[in-house]
XYZ file of C-alpha atoms in Angstrom:
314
model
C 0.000 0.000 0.000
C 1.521 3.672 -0.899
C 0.429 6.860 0.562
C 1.485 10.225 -1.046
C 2.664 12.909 1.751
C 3.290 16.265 1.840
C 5.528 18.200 4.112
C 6.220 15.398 7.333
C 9.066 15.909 9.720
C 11.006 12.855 10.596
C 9.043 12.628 14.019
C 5.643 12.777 11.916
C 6.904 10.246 9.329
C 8.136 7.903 12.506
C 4.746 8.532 14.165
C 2.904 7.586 10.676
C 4.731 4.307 9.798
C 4.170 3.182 13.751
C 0.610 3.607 13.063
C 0.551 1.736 9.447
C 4.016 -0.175 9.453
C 3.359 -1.802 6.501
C 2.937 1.200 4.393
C 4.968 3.034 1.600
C 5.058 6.969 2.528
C 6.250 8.629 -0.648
C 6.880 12.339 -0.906
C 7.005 13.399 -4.727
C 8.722 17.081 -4.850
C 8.178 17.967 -8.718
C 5.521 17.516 -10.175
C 6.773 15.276 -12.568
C 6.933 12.633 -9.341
C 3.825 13.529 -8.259
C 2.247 12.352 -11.591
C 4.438 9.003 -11.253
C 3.616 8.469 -8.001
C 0.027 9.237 -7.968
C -0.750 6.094 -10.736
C -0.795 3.031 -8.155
C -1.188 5.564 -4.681
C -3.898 4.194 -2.614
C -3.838 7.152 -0.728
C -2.967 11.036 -0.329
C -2.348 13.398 1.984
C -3.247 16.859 0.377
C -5.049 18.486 -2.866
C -5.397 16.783 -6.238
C -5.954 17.986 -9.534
C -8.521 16.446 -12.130
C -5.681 15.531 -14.559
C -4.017 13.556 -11.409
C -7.119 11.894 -10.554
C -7.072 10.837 -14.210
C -3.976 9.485 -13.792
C -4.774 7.487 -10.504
C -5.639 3.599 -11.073
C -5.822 2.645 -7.518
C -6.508 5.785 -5.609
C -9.066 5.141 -2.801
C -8.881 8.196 -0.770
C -7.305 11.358 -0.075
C -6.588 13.443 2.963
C -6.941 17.075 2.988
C -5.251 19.011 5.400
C -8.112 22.297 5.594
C -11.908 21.842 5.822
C -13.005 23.977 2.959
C -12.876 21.330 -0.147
C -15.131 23.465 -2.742
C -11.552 23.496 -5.167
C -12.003 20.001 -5.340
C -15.442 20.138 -6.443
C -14.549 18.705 -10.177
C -16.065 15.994 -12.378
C -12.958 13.534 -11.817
C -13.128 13.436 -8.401
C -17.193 13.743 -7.772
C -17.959 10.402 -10.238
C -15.265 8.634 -8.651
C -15.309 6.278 -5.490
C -12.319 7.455 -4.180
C -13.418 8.664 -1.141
C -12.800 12.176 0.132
C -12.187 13.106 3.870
C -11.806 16.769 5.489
C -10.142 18.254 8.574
C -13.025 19.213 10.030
C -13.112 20.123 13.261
C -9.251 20.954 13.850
C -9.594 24.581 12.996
C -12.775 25.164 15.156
C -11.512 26.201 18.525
C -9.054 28.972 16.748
C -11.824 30.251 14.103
C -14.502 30.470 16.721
C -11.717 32.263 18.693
C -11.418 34.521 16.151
C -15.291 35.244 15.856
C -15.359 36.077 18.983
C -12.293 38.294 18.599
C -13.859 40.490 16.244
C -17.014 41.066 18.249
C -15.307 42.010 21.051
C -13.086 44.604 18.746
C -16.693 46.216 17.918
C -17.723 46.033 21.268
C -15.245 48.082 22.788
C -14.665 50.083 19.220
C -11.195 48.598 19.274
C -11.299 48.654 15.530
C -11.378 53.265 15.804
C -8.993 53.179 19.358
C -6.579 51.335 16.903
C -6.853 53.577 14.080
C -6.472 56.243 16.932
C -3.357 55.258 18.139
C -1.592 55.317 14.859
C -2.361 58.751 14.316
C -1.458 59.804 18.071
C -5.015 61.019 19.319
C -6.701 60.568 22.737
C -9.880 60.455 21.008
C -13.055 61.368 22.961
C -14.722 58.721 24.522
C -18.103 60.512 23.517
C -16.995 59.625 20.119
C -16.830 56.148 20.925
C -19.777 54.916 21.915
C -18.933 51.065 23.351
C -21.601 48.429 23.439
C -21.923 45.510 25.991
C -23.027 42.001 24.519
C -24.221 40.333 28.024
C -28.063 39.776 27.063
C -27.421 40.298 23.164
C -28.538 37.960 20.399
C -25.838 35.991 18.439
C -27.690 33.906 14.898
C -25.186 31.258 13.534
C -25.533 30.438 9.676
C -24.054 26.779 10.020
C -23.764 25.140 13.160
C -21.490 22.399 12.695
C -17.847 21.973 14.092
C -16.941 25.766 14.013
C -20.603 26.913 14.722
C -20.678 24.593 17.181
C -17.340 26.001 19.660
C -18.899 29.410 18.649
C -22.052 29.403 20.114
C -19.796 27.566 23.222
C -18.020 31.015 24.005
C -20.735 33.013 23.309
C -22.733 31.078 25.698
C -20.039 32.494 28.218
C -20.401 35.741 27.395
C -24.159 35.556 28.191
C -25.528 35.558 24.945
C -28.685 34.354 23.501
C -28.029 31.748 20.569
C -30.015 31.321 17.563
C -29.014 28.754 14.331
C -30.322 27.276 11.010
C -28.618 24.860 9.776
C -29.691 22.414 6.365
C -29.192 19.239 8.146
C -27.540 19.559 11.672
C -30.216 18.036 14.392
C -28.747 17.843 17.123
C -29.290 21.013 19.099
C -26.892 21.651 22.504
C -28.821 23.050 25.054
C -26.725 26.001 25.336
C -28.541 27.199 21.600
C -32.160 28.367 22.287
C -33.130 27.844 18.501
C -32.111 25.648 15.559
C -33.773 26.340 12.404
C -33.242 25.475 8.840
C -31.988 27.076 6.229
C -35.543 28.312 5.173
C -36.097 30.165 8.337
C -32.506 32.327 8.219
C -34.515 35.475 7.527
C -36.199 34.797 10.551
C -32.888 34.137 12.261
C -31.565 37.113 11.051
C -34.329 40.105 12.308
C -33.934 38.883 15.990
C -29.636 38.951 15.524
C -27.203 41.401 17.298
C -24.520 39.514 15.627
C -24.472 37.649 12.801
C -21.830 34.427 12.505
C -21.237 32.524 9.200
C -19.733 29.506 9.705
C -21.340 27.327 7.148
C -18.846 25.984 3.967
C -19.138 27.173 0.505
C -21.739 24.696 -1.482
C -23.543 25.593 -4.578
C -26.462 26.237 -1.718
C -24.894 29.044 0.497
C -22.966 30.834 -2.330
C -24.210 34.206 -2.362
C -26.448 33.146 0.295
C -26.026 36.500 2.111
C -26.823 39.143 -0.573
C -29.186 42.806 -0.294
C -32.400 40.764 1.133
C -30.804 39.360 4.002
C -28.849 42.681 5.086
C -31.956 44.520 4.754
C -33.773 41.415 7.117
C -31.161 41.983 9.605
C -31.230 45.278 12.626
C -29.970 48.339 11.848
C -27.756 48.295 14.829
C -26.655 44.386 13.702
C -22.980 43.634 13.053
C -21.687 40.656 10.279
C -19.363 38.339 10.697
C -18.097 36.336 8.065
C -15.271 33.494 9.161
C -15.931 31.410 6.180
C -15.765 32.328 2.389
C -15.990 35.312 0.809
C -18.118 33.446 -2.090
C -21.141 33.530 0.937
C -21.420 37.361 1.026
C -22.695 39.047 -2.069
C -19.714 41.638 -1.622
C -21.021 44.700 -3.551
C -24.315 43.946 -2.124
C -22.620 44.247 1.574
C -20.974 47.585 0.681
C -24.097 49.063 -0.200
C -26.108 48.166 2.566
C -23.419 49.354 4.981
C -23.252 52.278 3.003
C -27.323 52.770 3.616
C -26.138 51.690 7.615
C -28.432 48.639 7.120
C -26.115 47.067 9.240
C -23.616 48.486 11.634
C -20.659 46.828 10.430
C -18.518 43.420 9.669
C -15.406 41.484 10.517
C -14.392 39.890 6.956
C -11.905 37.098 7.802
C -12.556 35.928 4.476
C -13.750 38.299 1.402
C -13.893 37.509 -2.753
C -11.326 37.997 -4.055
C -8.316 37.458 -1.614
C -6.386 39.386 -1.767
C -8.832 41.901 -1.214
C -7.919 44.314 -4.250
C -6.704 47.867 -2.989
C -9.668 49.846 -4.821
C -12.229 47.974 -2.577
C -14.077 50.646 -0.750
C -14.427 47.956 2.091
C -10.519 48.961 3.763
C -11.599 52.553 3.993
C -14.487 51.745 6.168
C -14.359 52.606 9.669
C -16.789 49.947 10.608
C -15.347 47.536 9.390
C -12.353 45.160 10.253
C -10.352 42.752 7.603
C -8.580 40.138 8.577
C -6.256 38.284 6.028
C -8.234 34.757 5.987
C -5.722 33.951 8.742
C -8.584 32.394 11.424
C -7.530 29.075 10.849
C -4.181 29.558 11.780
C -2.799 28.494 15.146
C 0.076 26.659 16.067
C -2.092 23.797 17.657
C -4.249 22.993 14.885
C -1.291 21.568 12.501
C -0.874 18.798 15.377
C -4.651 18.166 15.485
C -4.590 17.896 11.652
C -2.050 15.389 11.805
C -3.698 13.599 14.437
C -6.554 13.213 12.366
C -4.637 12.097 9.516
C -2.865 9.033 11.726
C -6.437 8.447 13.110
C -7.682 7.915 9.736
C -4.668 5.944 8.326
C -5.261 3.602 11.287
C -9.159 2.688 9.504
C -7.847 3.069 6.493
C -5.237 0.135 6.565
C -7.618 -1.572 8.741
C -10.794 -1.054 5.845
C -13.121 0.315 8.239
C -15.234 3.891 8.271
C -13.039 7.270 7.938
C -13.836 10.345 9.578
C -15.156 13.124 7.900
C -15.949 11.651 4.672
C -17.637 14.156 2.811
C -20.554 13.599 1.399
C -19.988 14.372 -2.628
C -23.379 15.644 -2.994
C -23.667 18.410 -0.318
C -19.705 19.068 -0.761
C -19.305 19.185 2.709
């Protein structure tokens, strides 16, 4: 059996072959290896491109080391069996750190005390008129693994937590409401703050466009942890140009990099991010753990975890 890797230290590639000892790690570095090695992998650790996936004759699954998969979302790989499992879950506790971070930067206008700093002013605190959260309404578009350690730290910040969700079910006790998808509107008018943390499917692209901005308060801030692809971007610029909304933390916008024409960095209310919530230097060693964890079933034939499901693409 041969598994493609990417990017192992020699204590990861120990830890890997005591877990499958009878395996082949191979790590091409051209990509003239890669498309020799690829042919009779069983396995791969990392992205794949429809003309390798033409190439493979024996590929049965691949690894990816993020959660988002929607570049992978081609014919090759969606009429294939090879089966296709995500990191979900090893990003969560950072990204809904993250969320959390940005809320707290509106709350206590962080994002204009910043700003204020640079340019050497003691600016007027009746300029800066701080909120408190305690008793404030949090709605989270997609409650799965991120969604999921959000609403966990908003719950200790006293909030009241509201959801929809297509297909999650299972509803903590800690979230007051979980709706689906139908009733986000819904979801949205009774929101101080609004979370995405749903992935990017052909169902939630553009998801968030001029109806929903308009649904949500006035006085009701966006955040948006996920993909820019969610958020109707020009849409989003008018309405907080109308104040529809109050403002939004963009972690992740369309395109990246943002371009430096985009009236969106000029805006005092809101607060870009690079797409760096994922980052943290725990989650590599959770990613890897779930990598060995699935090698384990893998060698032994039995259920992976996270398999995506090719038809929701998540």
């Amino acid at each position: 059996m041969k598994i493609i890797i990417h990017h192992f230290s020699e204590e990861q590639l120990a830890a890997a072959r005591a877990v499958a000892p009878g395996v082949d790690f191979v790590t091409p570095t051209t990509d003239e290896e890669m498309q020799r090695e690829i042919e009779d992998a069983d396995g791969i650790f990392g992205g794949v491109t429809p003309d390798l996936i033409r190439r493979a004759k024996n590929l049965r699954w691949i690894q990816t080391g993020g959660v988002g998969v929607e570049g992978l979302r081609f014919p090759e790989l969606i009429n294939s069996d090879i089966v296709l499992a995500n990191a979900r879950g090893t990003t969560a506790v950072n990204i809904a750190e993250h969320v959390m971070a940005l809320i707290l930067a509106f709350t206590r206008t962080l994002n204009i005390t910043i700003k204020r700093q640079m340019e050497k002013v003691w600016e007027s605190r009746a300029n800066m008129p701080v909120l408190e959260i305690a008793g404030e309404t949090i709605g989270i578009l997609g409650l799965g693994s991120i969604g999921l350690e959000v609403a966990k730290r908003a719950t200790a910040f006293d909030l009241r937590i509201l959801a929809v969700d297509p297909t999650q079910t299972h509803k903590p006790d800690y979230v007051e409401s979980l709706w689906k998808t139908d009733r986000l509107h819904d979801m949205l008018s009774q929101s101080d703050w609004v979370a995405i943390c749903c992935p990017l499917t052909i169902e939630t692209e553009g998801i968030m466009g001029a109806a929903e901005f308009r649904a949500m308060k006035p006085s009701a801030f966006l955040i948006n942890i996920a993909r820019g692809k969610i958020v109707n971007q020009a849409e989003l610029v008018e309405a907080l140009r109308a104040k529809e909304l109050a403002g939004a933390g963009l972690d992740a916008l369309d395109p990246e990099p943002l371009p430096q024409n985009s009236p969106l960095w000029e805006m005092e209310n809101v607060i870009i991010t690079p797409h760096h919530a994922g980052q943290s230097p725990k989650a590599p060693n959770r990613v890897f753990e779930l990598f060995c964890e699935n090698l384990k079933r893998f060698v032994a034939d039995e259920p992976l975890i996270n398999v995506v499901d090719k038809t929701r693409w998540y």
